[in-house]
Amino acid sequence: MKNNETVLLGHGSGGRLSHDLIHNLFVRYFRNDILLIQGDSAVLPVIHGTICLTTDSFVVDPIFFPGGNIGNLAIAGTVNDLAVSGAKPEYLSAAFILEEGFPMSDLEEIVKTMAEEASKAGVFIVTGDTKVVERGKCDKLFINTSGVGSLLPDSEGIIAGKNIKIGDKIIINGFIGDHGMAVMSARNNLQINSPVESDCACLNGLISDALQFKSAIKFMRDATRGGLGTVLAELCHHKPFGINLLEEAVPVRENVRGMCELLGFDPLYVANEGKVVMVVAAESANSILHIMQQHPLGKESAIIGEIMEHHAGKTWLLTSIGGKRIVDMPAGEQLPRIC
Amino acid sequence: MKYIDEYRNKEKILSLSAQIKKISTKKVRLMEVCGGHTMAIQRFGIPDLLPETVELVSGPGCPVCVTSRSYIDKAIAYSKLPNIIITTYGDLIRVPGSTSSLDKEKAKGANIRIVYSVLDALKIAQDNPDKKIVFLGIGFETTAPGSAAGIIKAQMAGLFNFSVFSAHKIMPPPMAALIDEGVDIQGYIGPGHVSSITGSHIFDFIPAKYGLGVVISGFEPLDLMQSIYMLVNQYETKSPAVEIQYSRAVKPEGNIKALEMLDEVFLMRDDWWRGLGILANSGLGINEKYASFDAEKQFEVEVEILKEDKGCICGTILKGISKPSDCKLFGKACTPAEPVGACMVSNEGACAAHYKYSRE
């Protein structure tokens, strides 16, 4: 790719320019046997067991931010949706909507990041699509990824959390709010002394380690848009149990806390892109915690709360000063276009 | 976090909680008149740390909540004039007017932009010389100096395409009106940010005339607990006074420079408050000298006066007579996603704070 090249309407036309773009960029970086066939569909080998399918679109603004770009976000988002469902992520599709005039060098960097992230997670990008719209009709680029994976044996209950019991513990794999504040600081050009990096990462490796204790893991969800607070508020909504969340136990970095104070955000509702919330049986909580802490993405894992018989349907935050309050789903979006 | 954690020290807060319990013998209702306090009290779970004798009620401390619907209607009408850009703080954008809101108009194509300060609005005025920029000036003594500075700056820079639509109001008149109306309170948690501008003397008439205490408080839990302790102590020892707990930000004489700017640009006028009606000399209009920066004098629009929503009791909530949970719309027809009254929209509104943090 030449440095000064930009995306033209012709790159989405299906003609020669499209062909070149697909071969010189997408096929080159995503290279695998299934993709190389270049048919109208990817032909997948037989996948055993129950199949999980998920899809997600990525519109983050700005597309490059500390700790990542829209590319790793698009891979991690879909991989994580499969992993927290108790599935082993295997194949992904990637569709691009590009704005005319978008720098080809940026596109290349993003595609390269996607390839690296997919390789780290052990998944293959096997099919895709490219469309180009006139300048001003979309903002730089949007990416959609879909993914399929096979549900691991005996993990059907995880997705709905149907085996949750009073006394179960809640675990998170580290600091909350990093992604939201990283994007926020990039978006507003905030001069922060110790910049925050996005936590964007594929969690299937960490989750696979924890699933050694599969029978003890009752529920998993990745805390993306809406943050930890929304996950917990949704989890107990209309359920016969409540949740106690200990503010002091929830890991929040100093600089994220500082930015949240400054900008008026509540870290509980700030987006993450590499955090899984788990509900686990009390007797196995420490073993699971220990195993997660051995993984690079789980060093700061912590037990942050408990399933309660009291206040069914509600999440209570026991505040760090000894008070308590409700944690509810937020009314609107705290930050639009965060992923 | 340095300078924050000191004010969130659990041992000190619990010790104050114990001391308040010890000295409080009589039932006392304390009102906060600052939306920032309303939010902090709920966010940290402070009511949980107080004895049954001490009750906190929210007053008219949220500027968005006390502003009339016709103000929103008029701002929407301005947005429909040719070549206009409306600039506003974010908390106004979802407030329902009689038939629409600024965010609905924005979605339909009106040129409405959210700004974080009046300086952003001035920049827009500078970058768009062929457009007319109206800044929605809302807030108490805290934000009014910002609007005044914007107008003074616009004049110095010759930005005559900039104007302010003022809904600025001042705090002492409603505080007096509430006591005159016989609202059952025994002390005020004084507004910290307002007082950093005005100083504490503007509240001297409250103990002098009405025999109620005012303690000007900071926004951290330790600040609030200490202020509550001071007010309970004043009440128990029958020694009402104006005291400054938030001494790291508030001086008795206030911010002289900001006060001079208010004097330069604004003049007092009678103004309408939700729940309280028209209060004499409670609003800030732009004076004759700066009339060319006064949106109300620059643009003419007609707005039909419509009644406030039936069933919504924002008015009595803002007076501390009712609690949000007393409203039959609360949490049902009126939620932050589909607000009926302004108290549910604004981040600082009593209904929003109760919905978010303490709904049982």
XYZ file of C-alpha atoms in Angstrom:
699
model
C 0.000 0.000 0.000
C 1.272 3.417 -0.833
C 1.265 5.946 1.958
C -0.934 8.546 0.311
C -3.568 6.135 -1.030
C -7.155 6.629 0.072
C -10.313 4.557 -0.141
C -12.307 5.300 -3.319
C -15.931 4.557 -4.103
C -14.608 2.003 -6.588
C -13.121 -0.067 -3.783
C -16.659 -1.121 -2.869
C -17.917 -1.562 -6.430
C -17.210 -5.257 -6.778
C -14.876 -4.561 -9.707
C -11.133 -4.470 -10.137
C -10.425 -2.076 -7.250
C -12.497 -4.237 -4.869
C -10.674 -7.326 -6.032
C -7.290 -5.699 -5.401
C -8.291 -4.448 -1.986
C -9.539 -7.866 -0.916
C -6.419 -9.638 -2.097
C -3.783 -7.110 -1.122
C -5.229 -6.358 2.256
C -7.877 -8.628 3.715
C -6.754 -11.973 2.314
C -3.118 -11.071 2.859
C -3.545 -10.409 6.571
C -6.412 -12.747 7.474
C -4.922 -15.618 5.407
C -6.360 -19.086 6.137
C -7.471 -22.038 4.017
C -11.196 -21.348 4.301
C -10.869 -17.677 3.328
C -8.518 -18.456 0.438
C -11.266 -20.315 -1.419
C -12.975 -16.908 -1.880
C -16.461 -18.257 -2.579
C -19.691 -16.460 -1.788
C -19.842 -18.283 1.531
C -17.252 -19.705 3.827
C -17.525 -23.463 3.874
C -16.890 -24.608 7.451
C -15.955 -28.071 8.661
C -18.496 -29.829 10.892
C -18.663 -28.251 14.318
C -19.651 -30.703 17.040
C -22.150 -29.853 19.710
C -24.527 -26.916 20.075
C -23.585 -23.898 17.978
C -23.521 -20.320 19.301
C -23.812 -17.409 16.841
C -23.265 -13.757 17.733
C -22.911 -10.462 15.875
C -21.761 -6.990 16.819
C -21.122 -3.692 15.030
C -18.339 -1.311 15.959
C -18.591 2.448 15.534
C -16.123 3.688 18.158
C -15.031 7.307 17.892
C -12.084 7.894 17.619
C -11.015 4.736 15.777
C -7.533 4.828 17.335
C -7.305 5.187 21.120
C -4.718 4.407 23.801
C -4.410 0.648 24.094
C -6.018 -0.289 20.785
C -8.142 0.571 17.787
C -11.499 -0.342 16.275
C -9.832 -3.483 14.850
C -8.982 -5.311 18.070
C -12.269 -4.104 19.491
C -14.138 -5.782 16.617
C -12.378 -9.093 17.226
C -12.417 -9.048 21.033
C -16.068 -7.946 21.206
C -17.304 -10.926 19.222
C -14.849 -13.453 20.672
C -15.861 -12.396 24.187
C -19.587 -12.644 23.454
C -19.029 -16.285 22.496
C -16.621 -17.035 25.349
C -18.921 -15.710 28.097
C -21.742 -17.825 26.684
C -19.651 -20.873 27.487
C -18.683 -21.424 23.848
C -15.313 -21.978 22.193
C -15.011 -19.200 19.570
C -13.917 -20.620 16.193
C -14.855 -18.648 13.055
C -15.517 -14.966 12.452
C -16.851 -12.849 9.613
C -15.758 -9.241 9.154
C -17.705 -6.601 7.202
C -16.398 -3.103 6.607
C -18.297 0.072 5.763
C -15.712 2.616 4.665
C -16.019 6.340 4.046
C -14.665 7.555 0.731
C -11.296 9.227 1.319
C -10.350 7.106 4.342
C -6.537 6.708 4.415
C -5.496 3.271 3.168
C -2.588 3.232 5.628
C -5.036 3.503 8.548
C -7.140 0.721 7.083
C -4.062 -1.448 6.764
C -3.081 -0.837 10.370
C -6.572 -1.758 11.545
C -6.709 -4.924 9.436
C -3.263 -5.905 10.704
C -4.416 -5.436 14.301
C -7.483 -7.576 13.624
C -5.318 -10.355 12.212
C -2.997 -10.269 15.229
C -5.880 -10.253 17.703
C -7.612 -13.144 15.912
C -4.418 -15.148 15.890
C -3.887 -14.532 19.613
C -7.430 -15.732 20.302
C -7.062 -18.752 18.009
C -9.975 -17.840 15.730
C -10.163 -17.587 11.930
C -11.694 -14.770 9.911
C -13.281 -16.800 7.127
C -15.573 -14.437 5.229
C -16.159 -10.727 4.825
C -17.603 -7.815 2.911
C -16.567 -4.302 1.967
C -18.794 -1.346 1.120
C -17.713 2.225 0.473
C -20.069 5.188 0.969
C -19.639 8.799 -0.162
C -17.686 11.166 2.011
C -19.824 12.345 4.925
C -22.224 9.379 4.737
C -20.415 7.429 7.467
C -17.726 8.441 9.936
C -14.384 6.963 8.702
C -15.204 3.282 9.071
C -17.643 0.960 10.762
C -16.942 -2.746 11.242
C -19.338 -5.598 11.834
C -18.094 -8.971 13.003
C -20.093 -12.151 13.548
C -18.767 -15.264 15.166
C -19.662 -18.916 15.629
C -18.428 -21.334 18.212
C -19.425 -24.597 19.807
C -20.968 -24.611 23.238
C -18.767 -26.518 25.651
C -20.431 -29.607 27.128
C -22.570 -28.955 30.239
C -22.426 -25.182 29.968
C -25.989 -24.553 28.751
C -26.959 -23.009 32.094
C -24.293 -20.278 32.061
C -25.891 -17.971 29.533
C -29.141 -17.545 31.470
C -27.626 -17.969 34.930
C -30.367 -20.456 35.798
C -28.317 -22.248 38.483
C -27.567 -19.123 40.531
C -28.107 -19.674 44.281
C -28.175 -17.496 47.372
C -24.622 -17.132 48.697
C -22.892 -17.411 45.301
C -19.958 -15.021 44.856
C -19.355 -12.456 42.127
C -15.905 -12.214 40.531
C -14.466 -9.724 38.053
C -11.090 -10.178 36.333
C -9.630 -6.732 37.107
C -9.888 -2.941 36.883
C -13.148 -1.458 35.596
C -13.659 1.617 33.409
C -10.360 1.562 31.516
C -11.824 1.357 28.013
C -14.400 4.113 28.491
C -11.905 6.536 29.961
C -9.246 5.707 27.330
C -11.700 6.556 24.548
C -12.924 9.599 26.431
C -9.409 10.961 26.845
C -8.577 10.338 23.170
C -11.845 11.913 22.062
C -11.422 15.099 24.011
C -7.678 15.369 23.775
C -7.531 15.448 27.546
C -4.061 16.020 28.895
C -3.919 13.468 31.699
C -0.638 12.902 33.515
C -0.930 9.129 33.585
C -2.924 8.154 30.521
C -5.434 5.337 30.719
C -5.138 2.469 28.228
C -8.109 0.478 26.997
C -8.434 -3.008 28.478
C -9.565 -4.354 25.099
C -8.623 -8.071 24.981
C -9.950 -11.495 23.992
C -10.994 -13.322 27.135
C -11.440 -16.850 25.780
C -8.089 -17.996 27.178
C -8.791 -16.729 30.674
C -12.336 -18.100 30.606
C -11.142 -21.465 29.376
C -8.779 -21.651 32.388
C -11.605 -20.789 34.779
C -13.891 -23.371 33.156
C -11.836 -26.095 34.808
C -14.406 -25.399 37.515
C -17.275 -25.491 35.063
C -19.862 -26.889 37.427
C -19.171 -24.019 39.868
C -19.559 -21.255 37.252
C -23.206 -20.210 37.204
C -23.130 -17.150 34.953
C -20.767 -15.046 32.834
C -21.210 -11.745 31.013
C -18.705 -9.335 29.517
C -19.224 -5.905 31.044
C -19.027 -3.717 27.924
C -21.325 -0.729 27.277
C -23.169 0.092 30.476
C -20.319 -1.293 32.572
C -20.343 -3.530 35.627
C -23.326 -1.717 37.167
C -25.606 -2.501 34.246
C -24.581 -6.177 34.140
C -25.451 -6.664 37.809
C -28.667 -4.622 37.669
C -29.819 -6.701 34.678
C -28.730 -9.958 36.264
C -31.058 -9.652 39.260
C -33.888 -7.781 37.497
C -37.174 -9.664 38.180
C -35.198 -12.500 39.791
C -35.823 -14.055 43.211
C -32.440 -12.850 44.494
C -30.658 -9.579 45.142
C -26.998 -8.614 44.876
C -24.662 -6.945 47.341
C -21.736 -5.200 45.654
C -18.841 -4.010 47.829
C -17.558 -0.678 46.555
C -14.222 -1.144 48.340
C -13.628 -4.495 46.628
C -14.244 -3.309 43.059
C -10.866 -2.687 41.373
C -10.645 0.821 39.871
C -7.351 2.388 38.815
C -6.392 5.658 40.485
C -6.279 7.550 37.179
C -9.668 6.175 36.106
C -11.177 7.179 39.440
C -9.645 10.622 39.016
C -10.987 11.077 35.495
C -14.430 9.887 36.554
C -14.479 12.393 39.419
C -13.394 15.155 37.079
C -15.878 14.354 34.326
C -18.766 13.311 36.542
C -18.916 9.643 35.539
C -19.617 6.698 37.780
C -16.947 4.010 37.097
C -19.625 1.351 37.632
C -21.249 2.423 34.376
C -18.136 3.073 32.308
C -17.467 0.660 29.430
C -14.944 -2.192 29.522
C -13.745 -4.342 26.618
C -11.798 -6.990 28.480
C -13.779 -7.689 31.644
C -15.860 -10.702 32.510
C -18.261 -10.785 35.443
C -18.818 -14.271 36.860
C -21.197 -15.692 39.407
C -19.611 -18.729 41.041
C -20.437 -21.187 43.798
C -19.156 -19.875 47.142
C -17.153 -23.016 47.957
C -15.163 -22.773 44.690
C -14.807 -18.972 44.607
C -11.284 -18.852 45.990
C -10.013 -21.637 43.710
C -11.467 -19.947 40.645
C -10.069 -16.602 41.765
C -6.651 -18.167 42.229
C -6.644 -19.711 38.759
C -7.768 -16.449 37.151
C -5.025 -14.523 38.949
C -2.420 -16.759 37.259
C -3.558 -15.550 33.807
C -2.107 -12.263 32.424
C -5.647 -10.900 31.929
C -6.760 -11.852 35.410
C -3.978 -10.680 37.732
C -6.251 -8.188 39.478
C -9.257 -10.517 39.699
C -11.321 -9.960 42.794
C -14.425 -11.185 44.583
C -16.647 -8.109 44.576
C -20.035 -9.205 45.779
C -22.560 -11.846 46.702
C -26.003 -13.139 45.723
C -28.466 -12.298 48.510
C -31.880 -13.518 49.574
C -32.666 -9.978 50.753
C -33.761 -7.157 48.365
C -34.678 -9.539 45.554
C -34.503 -7.949 42.116
C -32.168 -5.178 43.265
C -28.430 -4.597 43.389
C -27.223 -2.730 46.444
C -23.865 -1.021 46.563
C -22.346 -1.005 50.037
C -20.487 2.287 49.705
C -16.917 2.741 50.818
C -18.053 5.116 53.578
C -20.405 2.568 55.107
C -23.681 3.657 53.466
C -25.702 1.832 50.863
C -27.509 2.650 47.664
C -29.212 1.066 44.663
C -27.300 0.264 41.475
C -29.780 0.550 38.624
C -29.615 0.376 34.866
C -28.706 3.766 33.439
C -31.470 5.642 31.603
C -29.511 6.707 28.573
C -26.036 6.041 27.312
C -23.273 7.622 29.403
C -20.982 7.845 26.398
C -22.216 7.345 22.851
C -20.047 5.453 20.321
C -17.799 3.862 22.905
C -17.425 0.609 20.926
C -6.884 9.922 45.164
C -5.252 12.771 46.994
C -7.597 15.559 48.173
C -10.582 13.242 47.681
C -9.887 10.184 49.799
C -9.328 12.388 52.846
C -12.977 13.394 52.573
C -14.178 9.819 52.169
C -12.499 8.374 55.239
C -14.780 5.679 56.583
C -13.650 5.850 60.238
C -14.134 9.613 60.422
C -17.519 9.396 58.731
C -18.718 6.630 61.021
C -17.452 8.572 64.026
C -19.460 11.628 62.893
C -22.448 9.366 62.361
C -22.138 8.220 65.999
C -21.748 11.806 67.231
C -24.861 12.964 65.356
C -26.814 10.089 66.902
C -25.539 11.143 70.318
C -26.517 14.828 70.154
C -29.789 14.510 68.230
C -32.741 14.364 70.641
C -35.474 16.173 68.689
C -36.856 15.540 65.218
C -35.162 17.827 62.706
C -35.675 18.268 58.951
C -32.767 19.735 57.021
C -33.053 20.896 53.430
C -30.310 20.899 50.845
C -30.768 23.518 48.147
C -28.045 22.422 45.783
C -28.486 19.655 43.216
C -24.853 18.596 43.756
C -25.680 17.879 47.403
C -28.846 15.954 46.448
C -26.798 13.706 44.208
C -23.874 13.235 46.645
C -26.214 12.394 49.547
C -27.857 9.627 47.529
C -24.697 8.437 45.787
C -22.808 7.798 49.023
C -25.846 6.460 50.853
C -25.755 9.137 53.565
C -29.383 8.844 54.827
C -28.428 5.341 55.960
C -25.863 6.846 58.352
C -28.274 9.200 60.123
C -30.513 8.561 63.142
C -34.301 8.497 62.695
C -34.526 11.964 64.187
C -32.634 13.540 61.293
C -34.429 13.785 57.958
C -32.962 15.244 54.776
C -35.213 16.848 52.164
C -34.349 18.248 48.766
C -35.196 21.819 47.885
C -35.221 23.898 44.700
C -31.493 23.417 44.087
C -31.562 22.139 40.544
C -31.693 24.990 38.033
C -33.158 22.847 35.264
C -35.926 21.654 37.581
C -37.171 25.087 38.627
C -37.155 26.550 35.120
C -40.497 26.926 33.367
C -41.586 24.882 30.399
C -42.099 28.071 28.458
C -38.333 28.654 28.628
C -37.761 25.363 26.767
C -40.620 26.209 24.385
C -39.000 29.540 23.636
C -35.546 27.993 23.115
C -37.145 25.559 20.654
C -38.849 28.474 18.898
C -35.471 30.242 18.580
C -33.978 27.081 17.089
C -36.539 27.274 14.290
C -35.533 30.787 13.211
C -33.251 30.943 10.163
C -29.451 30.820 10.647
C -29.578 30.104 14.359
C -27.294 27.823 16.351
C -28.494 27.045 19.869
C -25.701 26.248 22.326
C -26.569 24.666 25.645
C -25.249 22.749 28.627
C -26.055 19.063 28.244
C -28.497 18.795 31.137
C -31.102 20.932 29.387
C -31.253 18.882 26.232
C -33.766 16.245 27.353
C -36.023 18.475 29.440
C -39.577 18.263 28.116
C -41.159 21.463 26.852
C -44.899 21.628 26.204
C -44.776 19.541 23.047
C -41.137 18.746 22.327
C -37.614 18.885 23.730
C -34.296 20.198 22.455
C -32.973 16.707 21.722
C -36.087 15.838 19.705
C -35.675 19.056 17.717
C -31.974 18.298 17.257
C -32.840 14.865 15.856
C -35.248 16.579 13.437
C -32.413 18.756 12.192
C -32.344 21.895 14.360
C -28.821 23.222 14.848
C -28.447 22.614 18.595
C -25.020 21.970 20.083
C -23.972 20.860 23.539
C -21.158 22.926 25.035
C -19.232 22.565 28.275
C -18.691 26.272 28.790
C -19.764 29.600 27.390
C -16.291 29.852 25.843
C -17.175 26.962 23.528
C -20.232 28.949 22.433
C -18.056 32.003 21.751
C -15.762 29.861 19.632
C -18.763 28.685 17.613
C -19.791 32.334 17.167
C -16.309 33.177 15.942
C -16.215 30.241 13.505
C -19.684 30.949 12.107
C -19.900 34.692 11.389
C -22.923 34.169 9.129
C -24.908 32.461 11.909
C -26.476 33.755 15.097
C -25.464 31.882 18.232
C -27.844 31.753 21.183
C -26.393 30.454 24.443
C -28.945 29.086 26.906
C -27.837 30.711 30.143
C -29.191 28.595 32.945
C -28.121 28.163 36.534
C -27.751 30.039 39.787
C -24.966 32.345 40.956
C -22.540 29.518 40.066
C -22.938 29.659 36.290
C -24.267 33.217 35.921
C -20.749 34.773 36.118
C -19.760 32.499 33.216
C -22.566 33.885 31.074
C -21.634 37.432 32.151
C -18.001 36.817 31.222
C -19.135 35.431 27.854
C -21.116 38.586 27.105
C -18.258 40.878 28.172
C -15.811 38.855 26.054
C -18.160 38.881 23.061
C -18.370 42.647 23.248
C -14.611 43.036 23.490
C -14.115 40.708 20.516
C -16.932 42.329 18.527
C -18.863 39.054 18.298
C -22.286 40.585 17.777
C -23.701 37.318 16.444
C -23.613 35.962 20.018
C -26.422 36.321 22.523
C -27.568 34.803 25.797
C -31.103 33.644 26.623
C -30.989 34.091 30.368
C -32.853 31.907 32.832
C -30.313 32.695 35.534
C -31.713 32.854 39.021
C -30.427 33.610 42.499
C -30.772 31.437 45.557
C -31.807 33.553 48.577
C -35.376 34.449 47.419
C -36.654 30.840 47.189
C -34.974 30.009 50.507
C -36.964 32.822 52.107
C -40.143 31.924 50.220
C -40.070 28.340 51.485
C -39.966 29.474 55.113
C -42.645 32.123 54.441
C -44.858 29.369 53.042
C -44.449 27.432 56.259
C -42.499 24.483 54.870
C -41.460 22.345 57.832
C -37.672 22.621 57.944
C -35.275 23.548 60.739
C -32.100 24.330 58.828
C -30.475 24.640 55.423
C -27.469 22.743 54.085
C -26.148 25.804 52.257
C -25.128 25.572 48.597
C -21.342 25.177 48.317
C -20.770 26.305 44.755
C -23.211 29.216 44.866
C -21.567 30.426 48.069
C -18.075 30.262 46.584
C -19.299 33.096 44.331
C -21.666 34.973 46.640
C -19.943 34.456 49.980
C -21.879 33.571 53.100
C -23.322 36.991 54.017
C -26.231 36.658 51.593
C -27.693 34.078 53.974
C -27.328 36.190 57.141
C -31.020 37.157 56.992
C -32.080 33.545 57.488
C -31.001 33.141 61.127
C -31.674 36.847 61.787
C -35.223 36.950 60.410
C -36.367 33.338 60.620
C -34.241 31.754 63.338
C -32.996 28.941 61.054
C -29.388 27.842 60.679
C -27.436 27.651 57.421
C -24.257 25.592 57.113
C -22.503 25.952 53.764
C -21.289 22.491 52.858
C -18.792 20.827 50.560
C -19.723 17.881 48.363
C -17.805 14.969 49.797
C -19.412 12.622 52.333
C -17.267 13.884 55.204
C -18.248 17.480 54.333
C -21.923 16.585 54.348
C -21.748 14.600 57.579
C -19.900 17.427 59.300
C -22.418 19.991 58.015
C -25.298 17.858 59.256
C -23.581 17.581 62.632
C -23.178 21.382 62.788
C -26.838 21.977 61.873
C -28.122 19.422 64.387
C -25.898 21.005 67.023
C -27.229 24.500 66.196
C -30.782 23.214 66.452
C -30.264 21.327 69.690
C -28.519 24.279 71.348
C -30.949 26.821 69.865
C -28.140 28.848 68.329
C -28.950 29.299 64.635
C -26.205 30.921 62.593
C -24.559 30.990 59.178
C -21.485 28.776 59.318
C -19.064 27.749 56.591
C -18.096 24.080 56.672
C -16.742 24.287 53.088
C -14.034 26.739 54.120
C -11.542 25.438 51.576
C -13.675 27.011 48.826
C -15.985 29.560 50.425
C -15.030 32.912 51.897
C -17.511 35.128 53.760
C -17.085 37.896 51.168
C -17.264 35.540 48.133
C -15.559 35.993 44.802
C -15.412 39.765 44.330
C -14.416 39.614 40.670
C -17.271 37.300 39.736
C -19.746 39.436 41.679
C -18.552 42.542 39.828
C -19.197 40.790 36.525
C -22.724 39.883 37.600
C -23.339 43.546 38.486
C -21.913 44.708 35.189
C -24.140 42.583 32.955
C -27.298 41.589 34.815
C -30.152 43.256 36.573
C -32.556 41.684 39.021
C -36.041 40.892 37.822
C -39.046 38.957 39.074
C -38.904 35.369 37.936
C -41.052 32.225 37.917
C -39.968 29.148 39.882
C -41.592 25.743 39.560
C -43.470 25.088 42.773
C -43.042 28.602 44.108
C -44.491 30.794 41.362
C -43.223 34.311 40.752
C -40.682 35.536 43.291
C -39.665 39.194 43.415
C -36.088 39.971 42.365
C -35.159 36.323 42.017
C -34.001 36.248 38.377
C -31.159 37.802 36.434
C -32.038 39.610 33.200
C -29.467 41.211 30.899
C -29.302 44.985 31.422
C -29.773 47.756 28.833
C -26.049 48.265 28.347
C -25.726 44.748 26.959
C -29.135 44.578 25.250
C -27.546 43.629 21.939
C -26.422 40.360 23.590
C -29.860 39.605 25.004
C -31.568 36.928 22.911
C -34.973 37.990 24.227
C -34.453 41.482 22.817
C -32.819 40.294 19.593
C -35.360 37.734 18.452
C -39.094 37.747 18.555
C -40.955 34.496 18.882
C -44.441 33.661 20.052
C -44.937 30.806 22.433
C -48.284 29.487 23.508
C -48.521 29.270 27.294
C -49.555 25.760 28.256
C -50.301 24.338 31.669
C -47.781 22.103 33.446
C -48.491 18.375 33.309
C -51.304 17.071 35.437
C -50.275 14.553 38.047
C -46.635 15.661 38.162
C -45.847 16.985 41.628
C -42.405 18.447 40.859
C -43.655 21.676 42.438
C -44.274 20.263 45.898
C -41.164 18.077 45.661
C -39.051 21.173 44.996
C -40.528 22.697 48.135
C -39.603 19.666 50.205
C -43.284 19.036 51.021
C -43.461 15.812 49.050
C -40.901 13.136 48.386
C -40.385 11.734 44.894
C -41.953 8.441 46.006
C -45.154 10.342 46.920
C -45.742 11.099 43.235
C -48.015 8.590 41.550
C -46.079 9.002 38.302
C -42.692 8.274 39.944
C -41.007 5.192 38.520
C -44.118 4.363 36.467
C -45.169 6.988 33.912
C -42.118 9.092 34.836
C -38.653 7.535 34.580
C -35.282 8.961 33.499
C -35.814 7.349 30.075
C -39.332 8.832 29.698
C -39.417 11.802 32.050
C -42.621 13.755 32.688
C -41.214 16.398 35.022
C -37.895 18.212 35.022
C -36.934 16.742 38.422
C -36.588 13.372 36.679
C -34.508 14.681 33.773
C -31.765 16.667 35.332
C -28.860 14.718 36.730
C -29.240 16.874 39.830
C -32.996 16.514 40.150
C -34.445 15.003 43.328
C -36.530 12.451 41.398
C -33.579 11.369 39.252
C -31.382 10.990 42.340
C -34.017 8.931 44.153
C -34.737 6.833 41.066
C -31.092 6.124 40.499
C -29.881 5.471 44.007
C -32.597 4.802 46.546
C -35.667 3.275 44.958
C -36.955 0.562 47.239
